[in-house]
Tab-separated table of C-alpha atoms and ligand atoms in Angstrom:
chain	number	residue	atom	x	y	z
A	18	MET	CA	-98.761	21.266	112.607
A	19	LYS	CA	-96.344	19.556	109.729
A	20	PRO	CA	-96.986	15.348	110.506
A	21	LYS	CA	-94.505	13.372	112.078
A	22	ARG	CA	-92.631	11.355	109.773
A	23	LEU	CA	-92.890	7.332	111.320
A	24	ALA	CA	-91.511	4.549	110.187
A	25	ILE	CA	-92.495	0.997	110.971
A	26	PHE	CA	-90.328	-1.839	112.882
A	27	GLY	CA	-92.356	-5.342	112.444
A	28	ALA	CA	-94.991	-5.929	110.260
A	29	GLY	CA	-96.364	-9.406	111.990
A	30	PHE	CA	-100.546	-9.576	113.446
A	31	TRP	CA	-100.659	-6.019	115.642
A	32	THR	CA	-98.744	-3.723	112.408
A	33	ASN	CA	-102.375	-4.084	110.604
A	34	TYR	CA	-103.908	-2.066	113.393
A	35	GLN	CA	-101.676	-0.673	114.633
A	36	LEU	CA	-100.997	1.653	111.689
A	37	ALA	CA	-105.121	1.311	111.210
A	38	ALA	CA	-105.047	3.141	114.451
A	39	TRP	CA	-102.121	5.786	113.658
A	40	GLN	CA	-104.056	6.870	110.698
A	41	GLU	CA	-107.661	6.521	112.557
A	42	VAL	CA	-104.556	9.567	115.194
A	43	GLY	CA	-103.771	11.133	111.701
A	44	GLY	CA	-101.078	13.949	112.269
A	45	ILE	CA	-98.518	10.942	110.918
A	46	GLU	CA	-96.892	10.342	107.499
A	47	LEU	CA	-96.151	7.025	107.025
A	48	VAL	CA	-92.892	6.769	105.541
A	49	ALA	CA	-91.075	3.067	105.709
A	50	ILE	CA	-91.198	-0.372	106.694
A	51	TYR	CA	-88.270	-2.182	108.360
A	52	ASN	CA	-88.909	-6.289	108.992
A	53	ARG	CA	-86.814	-8.943	109.157
A	54	THR	CA	-88.601	-10.777	106.010
A	55	ARG	CA	-89.459	-8.544	103.109
A	56	ASP	CA	-91.842	-9.771	101.275
A	57	LYS	CA	-93.739	-9.025	104.650
A	58	ALA	CA	-92.575	-5.718	105.904
A	59	GLU	CA	-93.680	-5.285	101.341
A	60	ALA	CA	-97.643	-6.623	101.417
A	61	ILE	CA	-97.558	-4.329	104.989
A	62	ALA	CA	-95.822	-1.410	102.433
A	63	ASN	CA	-98.404	-2.317	99.405
A	64	ARG	CA	-101.637	-2.116	101.965
A	65	PHE	CA	-100.819	1.316	104.020
A	66	GLY	CA	-99.261	2.999	100.875
A	67	ILE	CA	-95.579	3.384	102.473
A	68	PRO	CA	-93.168	4.386	100.247
A	69	ALA	CA	-89.523	2.349	101.728
A	70	VAL	CA	-89.253	-1.046	102.419
A	71	PHE	CA	-86.145	-2.500	104.609
A	72	ASP	CA	-84.766	-5.178	105.425
A	73	ASP	CA	-82.084	-3.514	107.426
A	74	PRO	CA	-83.112	-1.365	110.106
A	75	GLU	CA	-80.434	0.930	111.525
A	76	LYS	CA	-79.946	1.110	107.009
A	77	LEU	CA	-83.832	2.462	107.439
A	78	LEU	CA	-82.814	5.035	110.939
A	79	ARG	CA	-80.044	6.187	108.361
A	80	GLU	CA	-81.333	6.576	105.755
A	81	VAL	CA	-84.970	7.808	106.443
A	82	LYS	CA	-84.571	9.983	109.184
A	83	PRO	CA	-88.023	8.577	110.626
A	84	ASP	CA	-89.004	11.396	113.179
A	85	PHE	CA	-90.563	7.893	115.272
A	86	VAL	CA	-90.297	4.249	115.374
A	87	ASP	CA	-93.251	2.071	115.827
A	88	ASN	CA	-91.353	-0.471	117.094
A	89	ILE	CA	-94.198	-3.973	116.234
A	90	THR	CA	-91.791	-7.148	116.687
A	91	GLU	CA	-92.617	-9.537	118.867
A	92	ILE	CA	-90.398	-9.940	122.569
A	93	GLY	CA	-87.846	-10.728	120.878
A	94	GLY	CA	-87.018	-7.643	118.787
A	95	HIS	CA	-87.801	-5.505	121.578
A	96	LYS	CA	-84.656	-4.518	123.026
A	97	PRO	CA	-82.428	-4.919	120.375
A	98	LEU	CA	-84.384	-2.330	118.211
A	99	SER	CA	-85.423	-0.127	121.159
A	100	LEU	CA	-81.637	-0.051	120.751
A	101	LEU	CA	-80.475	0.984	117.583
A	102	CYS	CA	-82.886	3.773	117.687
A	103	ALA	CA	-81.354	4.995	121.065
A	104	LYS	CA	-78.430	4.927	119.392
A	105	TYR	CA	-79.990	7.204	116.577
A	106	ARG	CA	-82.014	9.230	118.829
A	107	VAL	CA	-84.236	8.386	117.029
A	108	ALA	CA	-87.914	8.544	119.388
A	109	CYS	CA	-89.117	5.051	120.073
A	110	VAL	CA	-92.665	3.983	120.834
A	111	CYS	CA	-92.272	-0.155	121.539
A	112	GLN	CA	-95.011	-2.728	122.020
A	113	LYS	CA	-95.596	-4.025	125.283
A	114	PRO	CA	-93.725	-6.555	126.862
A	115	MET	CA	-90.867	-3.916	126.776
A	116	ALA	CA	-88.855	-6.659	127.196
A	117	PRO	CA	-88.097	-10.888	127.867
A	118	SER	CA	-86.212	-9.708	131.294
A	119	LEU	CA	-85.762	-7.349	134.097
A	120	PRO	CA	-81.681	-6.057	133.472
A	121	ASP	CA	-83.544	-5.649	129.560
A	122	ALA	CA	-86.095	-2.891	130.209
A	123	ARG	CA	-83.414	-1.328	133.130
A	124	GLU	CA	-80.857	-0.765	129.163
A	125	MET	CA	-83.605	-0.237	128.094
A	126	VAL	CA	-84.358	3.175	129.936
A	127	ALA	CA	-80.934	4.250	130.554
A	128	ALA	CA	-80.370	4.283	126.751
A	129	PHE	CA	-82.849	6.333	126.424
A	130	LYS	CA	-82.346	8.856	128.752
A	131	LYS	CA	-78.530	8.506	127.935
A	132	ALA	CA	-80.018	9.433	124.519
A	133	ARG	CA	-82.788	12.246	125.602
A	134	THR	CA	-84.831	10.663	123.669
A	135	PRO	CA	-88.097	9.875	124.194
A	136	PHE	CA	-89.198	6.798	124.609
A	137	PHE	CA	-93.007	5.311	125.466
A	138	VAL	CA	-94.612	2.107	126.111
A	139	HIS	CA	-97.342	0.522	123.477
A	140	GLU	CA	-99.446	-0.552	126.567
A	141	ASN	CA	-103.794	-0.042	124.966
A	142	TRP	CA	-104.949	-2.250	128.287
A	143	ARG	CA	-105.739	1.673	130.459
A	144	TRP	CA	-106.766	2.962	127.233
A	145	GLN	CA	-110.529	0.619	126.884
A	146	THR	CA	-113.378	3.190	127.691
A	147	PRO	CA	-114.577	0.904	130.990
A	148	MET	CA	-110.924	0.819	132.296
A	149	ARG	CA	-110.919	5.230	132.441
A	150	THR	CA	-114.692	4.962	133.459
A	151	LEU	CA	-113.629	2.504	136.390
A	152	LYS	CA	-110.757	5.447	136.537
A	153	ARG	CA	-112.747	8.241	136.484
A	154	LEU	CA	-115.102	7.381	138.757
A	155	LEU	CA	-112.256	5.775	141.407
A	156	ASP	CA	-110.961	9.365	141.539
A	157	SER	CA	-114.357	11.163	141.990
A	158	ARG	CA	-114.372	9.069	145.218
A	159	ILE	CA	-118.318	8.230	145.361
A	160	ILE	CA	-117.290	4.437	146.906
A	161	GLY	CA	-114.653	6.431	149.162
A	162	ALA	CA	-110.940	4.984	149.084
A	163	PRO	CA	-111.380	1.622	148.106
A	164	PHE	CA	-109.653	-0.896	150.520
A	165	ARG	CA	-110.758	-4.667	148.106
A	166	ALA	CA	-110.812	-5.185	144.070
A	167	ARG	CA	-110.678	-7.849	141.917
A	168	ILE	CA	-109.674	-7.698	138.965
A	169	THR	CA	-110.218	-10.791	136.080
A	170	MET	CA	-109.432	-11.433	132.878
A	171	THR	CA	-110.168	-15.722	132.762
A	172	SER	CA	-110.772	-17.043	128.953
A	173	GLY	CA	-110.469	-19.978	126.571
A	174	PHE	CA	-109.966	-17.567	123.160
A	175	ASP	CA	-107.172	-19.254	120.715
A	176	VAL	CA	-104.017	-16.276	121.658
A	177	TRP	CA	-101.737	-18.734	120.274
A	178	ALA	CA	-104.319	-18.897	116.122
A	179	ASN	CA	-103.033	-15.388	115.676
A	180	GLN	CA	-99.901	-14.861	117.817
A	181	PRO	CA	-98.154	-18.149	117.514
A	182	LEU	CA	-94.480	-17.412	118.907
A	183	LEU	CA	-97.019	-17.626	121.941
A	184	ARG	CA	-97.011	-20.912	122.596
A	185	GLU	CA	-92.643	-20.735	122.674
A	186	LEU	CA	-92.912	-18.260	125.100
A	187	GLU	CA	-91.074	-20.016	128.901
A	188	GLN	CA	-92.651	-16.459	130.729
A	189	PHE	CA	-96.376	-17.010	128.460
A	190	ILE	CA	-98.957	-15.246	131.006
A	191	LEU	CA	-97.512	-12.525	133.298
A	192	THR	CA	-95.302	-11.253	130.415
A	193	ASP	CA	-97.882	-11.382	127.794
A	194	LEU	CA	-101.083	-10.399	129.988
A	195	GLY	CA	-100.191	-9.781	133.014
A	196	THR	CA	-98.553	-6.702	131.897
A	197	HIS	CA	-101.812	-5.542	131.099
A	198	THR	CA	-103.775	-6.155	134.693
A	199	LEU	CA	-100.446	-4.744	136.001
A	200	ASP	CA	-100.723	-1.521	134.813
A	201	VAL	CA	-103.998	-1.092	135.489
A	202	ALA	CA	-104.080	-2.457	138.999
A	203	ARG	CA	-101.434	0.365	138.932
A	204	LEU	CA	-103.683	3.131	137.019
A	205	PHE	CA	-106.645	1.723	139.640
A	206	PHE	CA	-104.470	1.441	143.086
A	207	GLY	CA	-101.599	3.084	142.717
A	208	GLU	CA	-97.675	1.771	143.292
A	209	ALA	CA	-97.601	-1.908	145.094
A	210	ASN	CA	-96.306	-2.467	148.650
A	211	SER	CA	-95.766	-6.627	148.340
A	212	ILE	CA	-96.895	-8.990	145.642
A	213	TYR	CA	-97.917	-13.100	145.761
A	214	CYS	CA	-98.336	-15.098	143.083
A	215	GLN	CA	-99.260	-18.755	142.284
A	216	LEU	CA	-98.984	-19.428	138.716
A	217	HIS	CA	-100.009	-23.076	136.137
A	218	ARG	CA	-99.469	-25.423	132.885
A	219	THR	CA	-102.994	-26.690	132.737
A	220	LEU	CA	-105.179	-26.997	129.793
A	221	ALA	CA	-103.632	-24.951	127.274
A	222	PRO	CA	-102.436	-27.788	124.533
A	223	ARG	CA	-98.726	-27.414	122.870
A	224	VAL	CA	-98.690	-24.061	124.704
A	225	LYS	CA	-94.644	-23.956	126.385
A	226	GLY	CA	-95.205	-21.774	129.408
A	227	ASP	CA	-97.309	-20.834	132.133
A	228	ASN	CA	-101.089	-19.723	131.115
A	229	VAL	CA	-102.826	-19.265	134.479
A	230	ALA	CA	-101.987	-16.827	137.209
A	231	THR	CA	-103.747	-16.173	141.089
A	232	ILE	CA	-102.058	-12.514	142.201
A	233	LEU	CA	-102.713	-11.340	145.286
A	234	LEU	CA	-100.533	-7.372	145.743
A	235	SER	CA	-100.717	-4.810	148.204
A	236	MET	CA	-101.124	-1.718	146.038
A	237	GLY	CA	-101.193	2.140	147.613
A	238	ARG	CA	-101.682	4.180	150.514
A	239	PRO	CA	-104.120	3.663	151.999
A	240	LYS	CA	-103.497	0.023	151.308
A	241	THR	CA	-106.043	-1.887	149.062
A	242	SER	CA	-105.581	-5.160	148.254
A	243	VAL	CA	-106.151	-6.695	144.852
A	244	LEU	CA	-106.921	-9.380	143.396
A	245	ILE	CA	-105.780	-10.644	140.210
A	246	GLU	CA	-107.542	-13.918	138.273
A	247	MET	CA	-105.578	-13.956	134.683
A	248	ALA	CA	-106.084	-17.475	132.208
A	249	TYR	CA	-105.730	-17.938	128.963
A	250	ALA	CA	-107.016	-22.046	129.203
A	251	LYS	CA	-110.139	-23.662	127.716
A	252	THR	CA	-111.830	-25.220	130.974
A	253	PRO	CA	-115.472	-25.790	131.108
A	254	LEU	CA	-116.901	-22.659	132.123
A	255	GLU	CA	-119.693	-21.152	134.428
A	256	PRO	CA	-122.992	-19.068	132.192
A	257	SER	CA	-121.920	-16.532	134.586
A	258	MET	CA	-118.206	-16.848	133.744
A	259	ARG	CA	-118.569	-16.650	129.780
A	260	GLU	CA	-116.371	-15.922	127.506
A	261	VAL	CA	-115.899	-12.121	127.223
A	262	PHE	CA	-111.531	-12.053	125.532
A	263	PRO	CA	-110.905	-8.855	125.580
A	264	GLN	CA	-112.616	-7.971	128.457
A	265	THR	CA	-110.878	-7.091	131.464
A	266	LEU	CA	-114.023	-7.311	134.408
A	267	ALA	CA	-113.313	-5.785	137.343
A	268	PHE	CA	-115.638	-5.293	140.946
A	269	VAL	CA	-114.015	-3.115	143.743
A	270	GLU	CA	-115.397	-1.969	147.220
A	271	GLY	CA	-114.874	1.823	148.856
A	272	PRO	CA	-116.267	2.340	152.286
A	273	ARG	CA	-119.144	3.770	150.442
A	274	GLY	CA	-119.848	1.188	147.949
A	275	SER	CA	-118.905	-1.313	145.227
A	276	ILE	CA	-118.079	-1.000	141.037
A	277	GLU	CA	-118.640	-3.620	138.735
A	278	VAL	CA	-117.197	-4.119	134.947
A	279	CYS	CA	-119.616	-5.926	134.194
A	280	ALA	CA	-119.237	-8.272	130.123
A	281	ASP	CA	-120.173	-6.390	127.833
A	282	TYR	CA	-118.692	-3.354	129.008
A	283	ILE	CA	-122.273	-2.479	131.867
A	284	ILE	CA	-120.806	-0.455	134.355
A	285	ARG	CA	-123.125	-1.370	137.777
A	286	VAL	CA	-122.331	1.535	140.344
A	287	THR	CA	-123.820	0.610	144.155
A	288	THR	CA	-123.871	3.185	146.882
A	289	THR	CA	-126.344	3.961	149.875
A	290	LYS	CA	-128.488	5.534	147.116
A	291	GLY	CA	-129.150	2.342	144.680
A	292	THR	CA	-127.164	0.785	142.083
A	293	GLN	CA	-127.094	3.236	138.714
A	294	VAL	CA	-126.215	0.799	135.972
A	295	THR	CA	-123.954	2.438	132.847
A	296	ARG	CA	-122.132	0.816	129.024
A	297	HIS	CA	-119.435	2.153	128.230
A	298	ALA	CA	-118.412	-0.071	124.597
A	299	PRO	CA	-115.643	1.398	122.377
A	300	LEU	CA	-116.385	3.210	119.228
A	301	ARG	CA	-115.886	1.108	115.629
A	302	TYR	CA	-113.391	0.288	113.874
A	303	ALA	CA	-113.785	-0.686	109.806
A	304	TRP	CA	-110.346	-1.910	110.293
A	305	ALA	CA	-111.010	-3.511	113.747
A	306	ASN	CA	-111.252	-7.182	114.205
A	307	PRO	CA	-114.413	-7.890	116.101
A	308	ALA	CA	-113.444	-10.764	118.653
A	309	TYR	CA	-110.317	-8.231	119.480
A	310	ASP	CA	-112.794	-5.118	119.059
A	311	ILE	CA	-112.190	-3.530	122.498
A	312	ALA	CA	-108.211	-3.946	122.587
A	313	HIS	CA	-108.280	-2.390	118.620
A	314	ALA	CA	-109.848	0.601	120.133
A	315	SER	CA	-107.707	1.042	122.356
A	316	ILE	CA	-104.949	1.684	120.103
A	317	VAL	CA	-106.335	4.740	118.817
A	318	ASP	CA	-106.474	6.555	122.319
A	319	CYS	CA	-103.289	4.857	123.058
A	320	HIS	CA	-101.618	6.590	120.348
A	321	ARG	CA	-103.181	9.529	120.290
A	322	ASP	CA	-101.697	10.066	124.004
A	323	LEU	CA	-98.191	9.043	122.448
A	324	LEU	CA	-98.707	11.777	119.531
A	325	ALA	CA	-99.526	14.414	121.729
A	326	ALA	CA	-96.529	13.466	123.698
A	327	LEU	CA	-94.219	13.639	120.502
A	328	ARG	CA	-95.571	16.965	119.964
A	329	GLY	CA	-94.405	18.229	123.078
A	330	GLN	CA	-98.017	18.166	124.649
A	331	GLY	CA	-97.452	16.887	127.661
A	332	ALA	CA	-96.426	14.294	129.074
A	333	ALA	CA	-97.408	10.828	128.264
A	334	GLU	CA	-99.110	7.557	130.711
A	335	THR	CA	-97.949	4.942	129.246
A	336	THR	CA	-93.085	6.367	129.241
A	337	GLY	CA	-91.056	3.647	129.302
A	338	GLU	CA	-89.933	4.609	133.211
A	339	ASP	CA	-93.677	4.355	133.995
A	340	ASN	CA	-93.960	0.798	132.545
A	341	LEU	CA	-90.569	-0.112	134.384
A	342	LYS	CA	-92.866	0.183	136.871
A	343	THR	CA	-95.366	-2.053	135.974
A	344	MET	CA	-92.112	-4.277	133.799
A	345	GLU	CA	-91.239	-4.781	138.102
A	346	LEU	CA	-94.151	-6.529	138.840
A	347	VAL	CA	-93.956	-8.905	136.571
A	348	PHE	CA	-90.449	-9.832	137.300
A	349	ALA	CA	-91.696	-9.779	141.195
A	350	ALA	CA	-95.180	-12.302	140.139
A	351	TYR	CA	-92.563	-14.609	138.407
A	352	GLU	CA	-89.647	-14.282	141.341
A	353	SER	CA	-93.113	-14.307	143.997
A	354	ALA	CA	-94.428	-17.485	141.713
A	355	THR	CA	-90.822	-18.813	141.588
A	356	ARG	CA	-89.594	-19.073	145.820
A	357	ASP	CA	-93.623	-19.448	146.586
A	358	LYS	CA	-93.239	-16.295	148.758
A	359	ILE	CA	-94.484	-12.674	148.311
A	360	VAL	CA	-92.303	-9.683	147.183
A	361	PHE	CA	-91.605	-6.630	149.342
A	362	ILE	CA	-91.614	-4.197	146.257
B	6	LIG	O1	-100.862	-10.431	123.486
B	6	LIG	C1	-101.775	-10.154	123.357
B	6	LIG	C2	-102.715	-8.501	124.043
B	6	LIG	O2	-101.906	-7.929	124.002
B	6	LIG	O3	-103.796	-8.560	123.781
B	6	LIG	C3	-104.683	-9.101	123.740
B	6	LIG	C4	-102.544	-10.326	123.142
B	6	LIG	O4	-103.449	-10.592	121.710
B	6	LIG	C5	-103.367	-11.630	123.349
B	6	LIG	O5	-103.611	-11.941	125.618
């Protein structure tokens, strides 16, 4: 099959891993890279053997005419650079969070629809091995229709060291991490009926935005009550809450049993027959940063799903249209926190 010609926008921390993951998947040819600061793009081009470097994204699209672009810029580049792809009718994968506001995200999805051009969001969390297993278990109905769930990601890991721009975001925890946790909640429990959120700024010096969030959702039919706990904060944690970045933990209750996603990729399923314990570690890739292992490994499966859709082999899970529903929840959560009110979706 002819490889898809891929151009990259952005040369930051995540570009290294997204590129390595594209090479892992195969079926693509890296044709060009754009970055505002040319030196950075040149360094990545040398490392990955990309033949053309640009500091003008429009020139890249006009001259190279790639089959698709992976827009791995920081949040400020997501809308303008994705819209440029829509203008040239070049399919685009945009890094999460899709946009800094809901109207921006809606405008992006509408522009691609109008241009009849595929638009996807790179949302990798749902591709983590324990998350896939939890989804499979819930679909098997082993615990029946879940009535309550808790999704937890609380960490003292210094995410700002590798992504310093995250320090500057006024809206931090929900745009950066809430995009992931709300997306997996939708995957497991269906669409939200209502959302309530409280935010804190605490124990994270030199960080502008909110860094702790607690969300309560009513999701799906029959209704599941979903509690999402998130923090990037230097809280002295209980040993039972030990540092597991970037793992997401979960506990789901149903009428026939419960499922727990524990540290170290362990999943426990308890029914009247007893408890079954299994382990779902991610594949280890030589290029992955061990501090981000499961997150980096999940990029490969996310890319695989997107590439199949680009080849016309089925619909991707994380289309722009689908991800708009996650973005609606992110901004409904901010609205709820600001007004201290439940927001009905
Ligand atoms: O930016 C975030 C992401 O997508 O995965 C983890 C992270 O680096 C920090 O929350």
